[in-house]
Coordinates of C-alpha atoms in Angstrom, one line a residue:
A40 CA 3.5 -53.9 9.3
R41 CA 5.5 -52.6 12.6
L42 CA 3.1 -49.9 12.9
M43 CA 0.3 -51.7 12.2
D44 CA 1.4 -53.8 15.0
A45 CA 2.4 -51.0 17.3
R46 CA -1.1 -49.7 17.0
D47 CA -3.1 -52.3 17.9
G48 CA -1.1 -53.1 21.1
D49 CA -1.7 -52.4 24.1
Q50 CA 1.4 -51.2 25.5
P51 CA 2.2 -47.4 25.8
V52 CA 4.1 -46.8 22.4
T53 CA 7.5 -43.5 21.8
L54 CA 7.8 -42.6 18.6
G55 CA 11.3 -41.2 17.8
G56 CA 11.4 -38.1 15.3
E57 CA 14.8 -36.4 15.9
D58 CA 16.1 -37.7 13.0
V59 CA 13.6 -36.3 10.8
S60 CA 15.0 -34.2 8.6
R61 CA 11.8 -33.9 5.6
V62 CA 8.3 -34.2 5.7
G63 CA 5.3 -34.1 3.8
A64 CA 1.5 -34.0 4.7
R65 CA 0.6 -37.4 3.3
G66 CA 3.4 -38.8 5.9
L67 CA 1.9 -36.7 9.0
Q68 CA -1.4 -37.7 8.3
L69 CA -0.3 -41.2 8.4
L70 CA 1.3 -40.7 11.5
A71 CA -1.8 -38.3 13.0
G72 CA -4.0 -41.3 12.0
F73 CA -1.8 -43.7 13.8
V74 CA -1.8 -41.5 17.4
M75 CA -5.4 -40.6 17.3
E76 CA -6.6 -44.1 16.6
R77 CA -4.5 -45.1 19.8
A78 CA -6.0 -42.4 21.8
R79 CA -9.2 -43.2 20.7
C80 CA -8.6 -46.8 22.1
G81 CA -7.2 -45.3 25.1
R82 CA -3.7 -46.3 24.5
E83 CA -0.7 -43.6 25.7
T84 CA 1.6 -42.8 22.8
G85 CA 4.2 -40.2 22.9
W86 CA 7.7 -38.6 21.6
S87 CA 11.0 -39.3 22.9
A88 CA 12.0 -36.2 20.6
A89 CA 11.4 -34.3 17.5
S90 CA 13.4 -32.8 14.9
V91 CA 12.7 -29.0 14.1
A92 CA 11.6 -30.0 10.4
L93 CA 9.1 -32.6 12.1
L94 CA 7.9 -29.6 14.5
D95 CA 7.9 -27.2 11.8
G96 CA 5.8 -29.2 9.2
A97 CA 3.4 -30.3 11.9
R98 CA 2.7 -26.7 12.7
L99 CA 2.2 -25.8 9.4
L100 CA -0.6 -28.0 8.4
G101 CA -1.7 -27.6 12.2
M102 CA -1.2 -31.1 12.9
E103 CA 0.8 -30.3 16.6
A104 CA -1.9 -31.7 18.5
M105 CA -3.3 -34.3 16.6
L106 CA 0.4 -35.8 16.4
A107 CA 0.5 -35.0 20.3
L108 CA 3.6 -32.9 19.4
D109 CA 2.2 -29.4 20.7
H110 CA 3.9 -29.8 23.9
L111 CA 7.5 -31.3 22.6
P112 CA 10.2 -29.3 21.8
A113 CA 12.8 -29.5 19.2
T114 CA 16.3 -30.9 19.5
A115 CA 19.0 -28.5 18.9
E116 CA 20.3 -31.0 16.2
T117 CA 18.5 -31.4 12.6
H118 CA 20.0 -33.6 9.8

């Protein structure tokens, strides 16, 4: 419900991905849909940080740009 509220809100959204330890295609697709829908509506969405697991999963599936992760460095710590 919080994701849907954030999707429709006009305020910028910052996602925190520093604690992600595992990712799956379905979860990444959900996040990509969220980020892309907000972008389509002219709403800003970014990341405060991303774990190596999140970045690697997005890279493996070719989803870095869709998730707006393509310019974000990996955090030094992974969990």
